[in-house]
Amino acid sequence: MKLKHLKNIFHEDLDAIYGEDEVDSFFYMLIKDYFDVSRIQLATNPKYAIDDPERILESLSFLRDHVPIQYIIGQTEFYGLPFKVNNHVLIPRPETEELVERILKQTTNTGPIKILDIGTGSGCIAISLAKHLPNAKVYALDVSEKALAVAKQNAKLNAVNIEFIEADILKTETIQNLKFDIIVSNPPYVREKEKALMKPNVLENEPHIALFVKDNNPLIFYEAITHFAILNLVEKGVLYFEINEYLGKNMIELLHDNNFLNIELKQDVFKKDRMIKGIKS
Ligand code: GLN
């Protein structure tokens, strides 16, 4: 089958769902991944044909069912680095890249500091920090064994050394009696009542354990991590969170009530309250 013909099938089937440009980009990602053919190669060789279109047609049906392209290909990019993903981990978001950027900008100590990422998922935060702070010792915790398997693969892929810990932060008091200079977390923060605002590609495919919290207790992870941070940060250690855009005020209150200093709430590029940091007093 000619790739050009296949491309037309993609547009016929998917344009109504995703729009022409996004379908183009899906198609080129898939032919690169499956047949190692680039956009330019196809443009200069428009008669390019493939023998077995089954796999790519299967991907087409996944796309029709709103499966994210990152899960279909099994890989994505975060902070310029490659990350394997599957449906046991969230697909890293651009907002989280902003959090990493902020931490890197504010981390002037390039010595052997200790950093802990809680709820690491794919490992995107821990691994990109480790890559850019080569002297830091980075620890990454998750409750999900299957997520940790992905994160371990990603540490290897990016050639960084991370200490992985399988634990439930709601039940964890200390970790190997270590004290950390930085604790960072992007825990589940979407309230059940916000489900209606979410797109089917997220809702039907990404792990709910990484996304949702109960309406009546939306800061459950933030409260636990803040208490953990009081016990496990060094003096003047920094706590960073990615947060629910609607709960900025509540987060300031939480950190304030727990005597954190220099509390800074920051918006993401979409002008939504998305990150907060505080320094342990
Ligand atoms: N920002 C993610 C979303 O809107 C949620 C991430 C999280 O719950 N930590 O899908």
Coordinates of N, CA and C in Angstrom, one line a residue, residues 72-229:
I72 N 0.5 4.9 22.0 CA 0.5 4.0 20.9 C 2.0 3.8 20.5
I73 N 2.8 4.9 20.5 CA 4.2 4.8 20.1 C 5.0 4.3 21.3
G74 N 4.5 4.5 22.5 CA 5.2 4.0 23.7 C 6.3 5.0 24.1
Q75 N 6.3 6.1 23.5 CA 7.4 7.1 23.9 C 7.0 8.5 23.8
T76 N 7.6 9.4 24.5 CA 7.3 10.8 24.4 C 8.6 11.6 24.7
E77 N 8.5 12.9 24.7 CA 9.6 13.7 25.0 C 9.3 14.6 26.2
F78 N 10.2 14.8 27.1 CA 9.9 15.7 28.2 C 11.3 16.4 28.5
Y79 N 11.2 17.7 28.6 CA 12.4 18.6 28.8 C 13.6 18.1 27.9
G80 N 13.2 17.9 26.7 CA 14.2 17.5 25.7 C 14.8 16.1 25.8
L81 N 14.2 15.3 26.7 CA 14.7 13.9 26.9 C 13.6 12.9 26.5
P82 N 14.0 11.7 26.0 CA 13.1 10.7 25.7 C 12.5 9.9 26.9
F83 N 11.3 9.7 26.9 CA 10.7 8.9 28.0 C 9.7 7.8 27.4
K84 N 9.9 6.6 27.9 CA 9.0 5.5 27.6 C 7.7 5.8 28.4
V85 N 6.6 5.5 27.8 CA 5.3 5.6 28.6 C 4.4 4.5 28.2
N86 N 3.6 4.1 29.2 CA 2.5 3.2 29.0 C 1.3 3.6 29.9
N87 N 0.2 2.8 29.8 CA -0.9 3.3 30.6 C -0.9 3.1 32.1
H88 N 0.3 2.8 32.6 CA 0.5 2.8 34.0 C 1.1 4.1 34.5
V89 N 1.4 5.0 33.6 CA 2.0 6.3 34.0 C 1.3 7.4 33.2
L90 N 1.2 8.6 33.8 CA 0.7 9.7 33.1 C 1.6 10.1 32.0
I91 N 1.1 10.6 30.9 CA 1.9 11.2 29.9 C 2.4 12.6 30.4
P92 N 3.8 12.7 30.5 CA 4.3 14.0 31.1 C 3.7 15.2 30.4
R93 N 3.3 16.2 31.2 CA 2.7 17.4 30.7 C 3.6 18.6 30.5
P94 N 3.4 19.5 29.6 CA 4.2 20.7 29.5 C 4.3 21.5 30.8
E95 N 3.2 21.6 31.6 CA 3.2 22.3 32.8 C 4.3 21.8 33.7
T96 N 4.5 20.5 33.7 CA 5.5 19.9 34.6 C 6.9 20.2 34.1
E97 N 7.0 20.4 32.8 CA 8.3 20.9 32.3 C 8.6 22.3 32.9
E98 N 7.6 23.1 33.1 CA 7.8 24.4 33.7 C 8.2 24.3 35.2
L99 N 7.7 23.3 35.8 CA 8.1 23.1 37.2 C 9.6 22.7 37.3
V100 N 10.0 21.8 36.4 CA 11.4 21.4 36.4 C 12.3 22.6 36.1
E101 N 11.9 23.4 35.1 CA 12.6 24.5 34.8 C 12.8 25.5 36.0
R102 N 11.7 25.7 36.7 CA 11.8 26.6 37.9 C 12.7 26.0 38.9
I103 N 12.6 24.7 39.2 CA 13.5 24.1 40.2 C 15.0 24.3 39.8
L104 N 15.2 24.1 38.5 CA 16.6 24.2 38.0 C 17.1 25.6 38.1
K105 N 16.3 26.6 37.8 CA 16.6 28.0 37.9 C 16.9 28.4 39.3
Q106 N 16.2 27.8 40.3 CA 16.3 28.3 41.7 C 17.3 27.4 42.5
T107 N 17.9 26.4 41.8 CA 18.8 25.5 42.5 C 20.2 26.0 42.2
T108 N 20.7 26.8 43.1 CA 22.1 27.3 42.9 C 23.1 26.4 43.4
N109 N 22.7 25.6 44.4 CA 23.7 24.6 45.0 C 23.8 23.4 44.0
T110 N 25.0 23.4 43.4 CA 25.2 22.3 42.4 C 26.0 21.2 43.0
G111 N 26.1 21.2 44.4 CA 26.9 20.2 45.1 C 26.1 18.9 45.3
P112 N 26.6 18.1 46.1 CA 25.9 16.8 46.3 C 24.6 16.8 47.1
I113 N 23.7 17.6 46.7 CA 22.4 17.7 47.4 C 21.5 16.5 47.2
K114 N 20.6 16.3 48.1 CA 19.7 15.2 47.9 C 18.3 15.7 47.5
I115 N 17.7 15.1 46.5 CA 16.4 15.5 46.0 C 15.5 14.3 46.0
L116 N 14.2 14.5 46.5 CA 13.2 13.4 46.5 C 12.0 13.8 45.6
D117 N 11.6 13.0 44.7 CA 10.4 13.2 43.9 C 9.4 12.2 44.4
I118 N 8.2 12.7 44.8 CA 7.2 11.8 45.4 C 6.1 11.6 44.3
G119 N 5.8 10.4 44.0 CA 4.8 10.1 43.0 C 5.4 10.3 41.6
T120 N 6.5 9.6 41.4 CA 7.4 9.9 40.2 C 6.7 9.5 38.9
G121 N 5.9 8.5 38.8 CA 5.2 8.0 37.6 C 6.3 7.6 36.6
S122 N 6.3 8.3 35.4 CA 7.3 7.9 34.4 C 8.7 8.3 34.8
G123 N 8.9 9.0 35.9 CA 10.2 9.5 36.3 C 10.6 10.8 35.7
C124 N 9.7 11.4 35.0 CA 10.1 12.6 34.2 C 10.7 13.7 35.1
I125 N 10.2 14.0 36.3 CA 10.8 15.1 37.1 C 12.1 14.6 37.6
A126 N 12.1 13.5 38.2 CA 13.4 13.0 38.9 C 14.5 12.9 37.8
I127 N 14.2 12.3 36.7 CA 15.2 12.1 35.7 C 15.7 13.4 35.0
S128 N 14.8 14.3 34.8 CA 15.3 15.5 34.1 C 16.1 16.4 35.2
L129 N 15.8 16.3 36.4 CA 16.6 17.0 37.4 C 17.9 16.3 37.6
A130 N 18.0 15.0 37.6 CA 19.2 14.3 37.7 C 20.1 14.6 36.5
K131 N 19.6 14.7 35.4 CA 20.3 15.0 34.2 C 21.0 16.3 34.2
H132 N 20.3 17.3 34.8 CA 20.8 18.7 34.8 C 21.6 19.0 36.1
L133 N 21.4 18.2 37.1 CA 22.2 18.4 38.4 C 23.0 17.2 38.6
P134 N 24.1 17.0 37.9 CA 24.8 15.7 37.9 C 25.4 15.4 39.3
N135 N 25.6 16.4 40.2 CA 26.1 16.1 41.5 C 25.0 15.7 42.5
A136 N 23.8 15.9 42.1 CA 22.7 15.7 43.1 C 22.5 14.2 43.2
K137 N 22.0 13.7 44.3 CA 21.6 12.3 44.5 C 20.1 12.4 44.5
V138 N 19.5 11.7 43.5 CA 18.0 11.9 43.3 C 17.3 10.5 43.7
Y139 N 16.3 10.7 44.5 CA 15.4 9.6 44.9 C 14.1 9.8 44.3
A140 N 13.4 8.7 44.0 CA 12.1 8.8 43.4 C 11.2 7.7 43.9
L141 N 10.0 8.2 44.4 CA 9.1 7.3 45.1 C 7.8 7.1 44.4
D142 N 7.3 5.9 44.4 CA 5.9 5.8 43.8 C 5.3 4.6 44.5
V143 N 3.9 4.6 44.6 CA 3.2 3.5 45.2 C 3.0 2.4 44.2
S144 N 3.1 2.7 42.9 CA 2.8 1.7 41.9 C 4.1 1.0 41.3
E145 N 4.1 -0.3 41.5 CA 5.2 -1.1 41.1 C 5.4 -1.0 39.5
K146 N 4.2 -0.9 38.9 CA 4.2 -0.9 37.4 C 4.7 0.5 36.9
A147 N 4.4 1.5 37.6 CA 5.0 2.9 37.2 C 6.5 2.8 37.5
L148 N 6.9 2.3 38.6 CA 8.3 2.3 38.9 C 9.1 1.5 37.8
A149 N 8.5 0.4 37.3 CA 9.2 -0.3 36.2 C 9.4 0.6 35.0
V150 N 8.5 1.4 34.7 CA 8.6 2.4 33.6 C 9.7 3.4 33.9
A151 N 9.6 3.9 35.1 CA 10.6 5.0 35.5 C 12.0 4.4 35.5
K152 N 12.2 3.2 35.9 CA 13.5 2.5 36.0 C 14.1 2.4 34.5
Q153 N 13.2 2.0 33.6 CA 13.6 1.9 32.2 C 14.0 3.3 31.7
N154 N 13.3 4.4 32.1 CA 13.6 5.7 31.7 C 14.9 6.2 32.3
A155 N 15.2 5.8 33.5 CA 16.5 6.3 34.1 C 17.7 5.7 33.3
K156 N 17.5 4.4 32.9 CA 18.5 3.7 32.1 C 18.6 4.4 30.7
L157 N 17.5 4.6 30.1 CA 17.4 5.3 28.8 C 18.2 6.6 28.7
N158 N 18.1 7.3 29.9 CA 18.7 8.6 30.0 C 20.0 8.6 30.7
A159 N 20.5 7.4 31.0 CA 21.8 7.3 31.7 C 21.9 8.1 32.9
V160 N 20.9 8.0 33.8 CA 21.1 8.7 35.1 C 20.8 7.6 36.2
N161 N 21.5 7.9 37.4 CA 21.3 7.0 38.5 C 20.3 7.6 39.5
I162 N 19.2 6.8 39.6 CA 18.2 7.3 40.6 C 17.9 6.2 41.5
E163 N 17.7 6.5 42.8 CA 17.3 5.5 43.8 C 15.8 5.4 43.8
F164 N 15.2 4.3 43.4 CA 13.8 4.2 43.4 C 13.2 3.5 44.6
I165 N 12.1 4.0 45.1 CA 11.5 3.5 46.3 C 10.0 3.2 46.1
E166 N 9.6 2.0 46.4 CA 8.2 1.7 46.3 C 7.6 1.9 47.6
A167 N 6.7 2.9 47.7 CA 6.1 3.2 49.0 C 4.8 4.1 48.8
D168 N 4.0 4.0 49.8 CA 2.7 4.8 49.8 C 3.0 6.0 50.7
I169 N 3.1 7.2 50.1 CA 3.4 8.4 50.9 C 2.4 8.7 52.0
L170 N 1.2 8.2 51.8 CA 0.2 8.4 52.9 C 0.6 7.6 54.1
K171 N 1.5 6.6 54.0 CA 1.9 5.8 55.1 C 3.3 5.8 55.4
T172 N 4.0 6.8 54.9 CA 5.5 6.8 55.0 C 5.9 8.0 55.9
E173 N 6.8 7.7 56.9 CA 7.2 8.7 57.8 C 8.6 9.3 57.4
T174 N 9.5 8.3 57.1 CA 10.9 8.7 56.7 C 11.3 7.7 55.6
I175 N 12.5 8.1 55.0 CA 13.1 7.2 54.0 C 14.5 7.0 54.3
Q176 N 14.8 5.8 54.8 CA 16.2 5.5 55.1 C 16.9 6.5 56.0
N177 N 16.1 7.2 56.8 CA 16.6 8.2 57.7 C 17.4 9.3 57.0
L178 N 17.0 9.6 55.7 CA 17.7 10.6 55.0 C 17.1 12.0 55.2
K179 N 17.8 13.0 55.0 CA 17.3 14.4 55.0 C 17.5 14.9 53.5
F180 N 16.5 15.6 53.0 CA 16.5 16.0 51.6 C 16.7 17.6 51.6
D181 N 17.4 18.0 50.6 CA 17.5 19.5 50.3 C 16.3 20.0 49.5
I182 N 15.8 19.1 48.7 CA 14.6 19.5 47.9 C 13.6 18.3 47.9
I183 N 12.3 18.6 48.1 CA 11.3 17.6 47.9 C 10.4 18.2 46.8
V184 N 10.0 17.4 45.8 CA 9.2 17.8 44.8 C 8.1 16.8 44.6
S185 N 6.9 17.3 44.2 CA 5.8 16.3 43.9 C 4.8 16.9 43.0
N186 N 4.3 16.1 42.1 CA 3.1 16.3 41.2 C 2.1 15.2 41.5
P187 N 1.5 15.3 42.7 CA 0.6 14.2 43.1 C -0.8 14.3 42.4
P188 N -1.6 13.3 42.6 CA -3.0 13.4 42.0 C -3.7 14.6 42.6
Y189 N -4.3 15.4 41.7 CA -5.0 16.6 42.2 C -6.3 16.9 41.5
V190 N -6.7 16.1 40.6 CA -8.0 16.5 39.9 C -9.2 15.9 40.7
R191 N -10.1 16.8 41.0 CA -11.3 16.4 41.8 C -12.3 15.6 40.9
E192 N -13.0 14.7 41.6 CA -14.0 13.9 40.8 C -14.9 14.8 40.0
K193 N -15.3 16.0 40.7 CA -16.2 16.9 40.0 C -15.6 17.6 38.8
E194 N -14.3 17.5 38.7 CA -13.7 18.1 37.5 C -13.6 17.1 36.3
K195 N -14.0 15.9 36.5 CA -13.9 14.9 35.5 C -14.7 15.3 34.2
A196 N -15.8 16.0 34.4 CA -16.6 16.5 33.3 C -15.8 17.4 32.4
L197 N -14.8 18.0 32.9 CA -14.0 19.0 32.1 C -12.9 18.3 31.3
M198 N -12.7 17.0 31.6 CA -11.5 16.3 31.0 C -11.9 15.6 29.6
K199 N -10.9 15.6 28.8 CA -11.1 15.0 27.5 C -11.0 13.5 27.6
P200 N -11.7 12.8 26.6 CA -11.8 11.4 26.6 C -10.4 10.7 26.5
N201 N -9.5 11.3 25.8 CA -8.2 10.7 25.7 C -7.5 10.6 27.0
V202 N -7.7 11.5 27.9 CA -7.2 11.5 29.3 C -8.0 10.5 30.1
L203 N -9.3 10.8 30.2 CA -10.2 10.1 31.0 C -10.2 8.5 30.8
E204 N -10.2 8.2 29.5 CA -10.4 6.7 29.2 C -9.1 6.0 29.1
N205 N -7.9 6.7 29.2 CA -6.7 6.0 29.0 C -5.6 6.2 30.1
E206 N -5.6 7.3 30.7 CA -4.5 7.6 31.7 C -4.9 7.0 33.0
P207 N -3.9 6.6 33.8 CA -4.2 6.0 35.1 C -4.9 6.9 36.1
H208 N -6.1 6.5 36.5 CA -6.8 7.3 37.5 C -6.1 7.5 38.8
I209 N -5.4 6.5 39.2 CA -4.7 6.5 40.5 C -3.7 7.7 40.5
A210 N -3.2 8.2 39.3 CA -2.3 9.3 39.2 C -3.0 10.6 39.0
L211 N -4.3 10.6 38.8 CA -5.0 11.8 38.5 C -6.0 12.3 39.6
F212 N -6.8 11.4 40.1 CA -8.0 11.8 40.9 C -7.9 11.8 42.4
V213 N -8.6 12.7 43.0 CA -8.7 12.8 44.4 C -10.2 13.0 44.7
K214 N -10.6 12.7 45.9 CA -12.0 12.8 46.3 C -12.3 14.3 46.5
D215 N -13.6 14.7 46.1 CA -14.0 16.1 46.2 C -13.9 16.6 47.6
N216 N -14.1 15.7 48.6 CA -14.2 16.2 50.0 C -12.8 16.2 50.7
N217 N -11.8 15.7 49.9 CA -10.4 15.7 50.5 C -9.4 15.9 49.4
P218 N -9.5 17.0 48.7 CA -8.6 17.2 47.5 C -7.2 17.4 47.8
L219 N -6.8 17.8 49.0 CA -5.4 18.0 49.3 C -4.8 16.9 50.1
I220 N -5.4 15.8 50.1 CA -4.9 14.6 50.9 C -3.4 14.4 50.7
F221 N -2.9 14.4 49.4 CA -1.5 14.1 49.2 C -0.7 15.3 49.6
Y222 N -1.2 16.5 49.3 CA -0.4 17.7 49.7 C -0.2 17.8 51.2
E223 N -1.2 17.5 51.9 CA -1.1 17.5 53.4 C -0.1 16.5 53.9
A224 N -0.2 15.3 53.4 CA 0.7 14.2 53.8 C 2.2 14.6 53.4
I225 N 2.3 15.1 52.2 CA 3.7 15.5 51.7 C 4.3 16.7 52.5
T226 N 3.4 17.6 52.8 CA 3.9 18.8 53.6 C 4.4 18.3 55.0
H227 N 3.6 17.4 55.6 CA 4.0 16.9 56.9 C 5.3 16.0 56.8
F228 N 5.4 15.3 55.7 CA 6.6 14.5 55.5 C 7.8 15.5 55.3
A229 N 7.5 16.5 54.6 CA 8.6 17.5 54.3 C 9.1 18.2 55.6

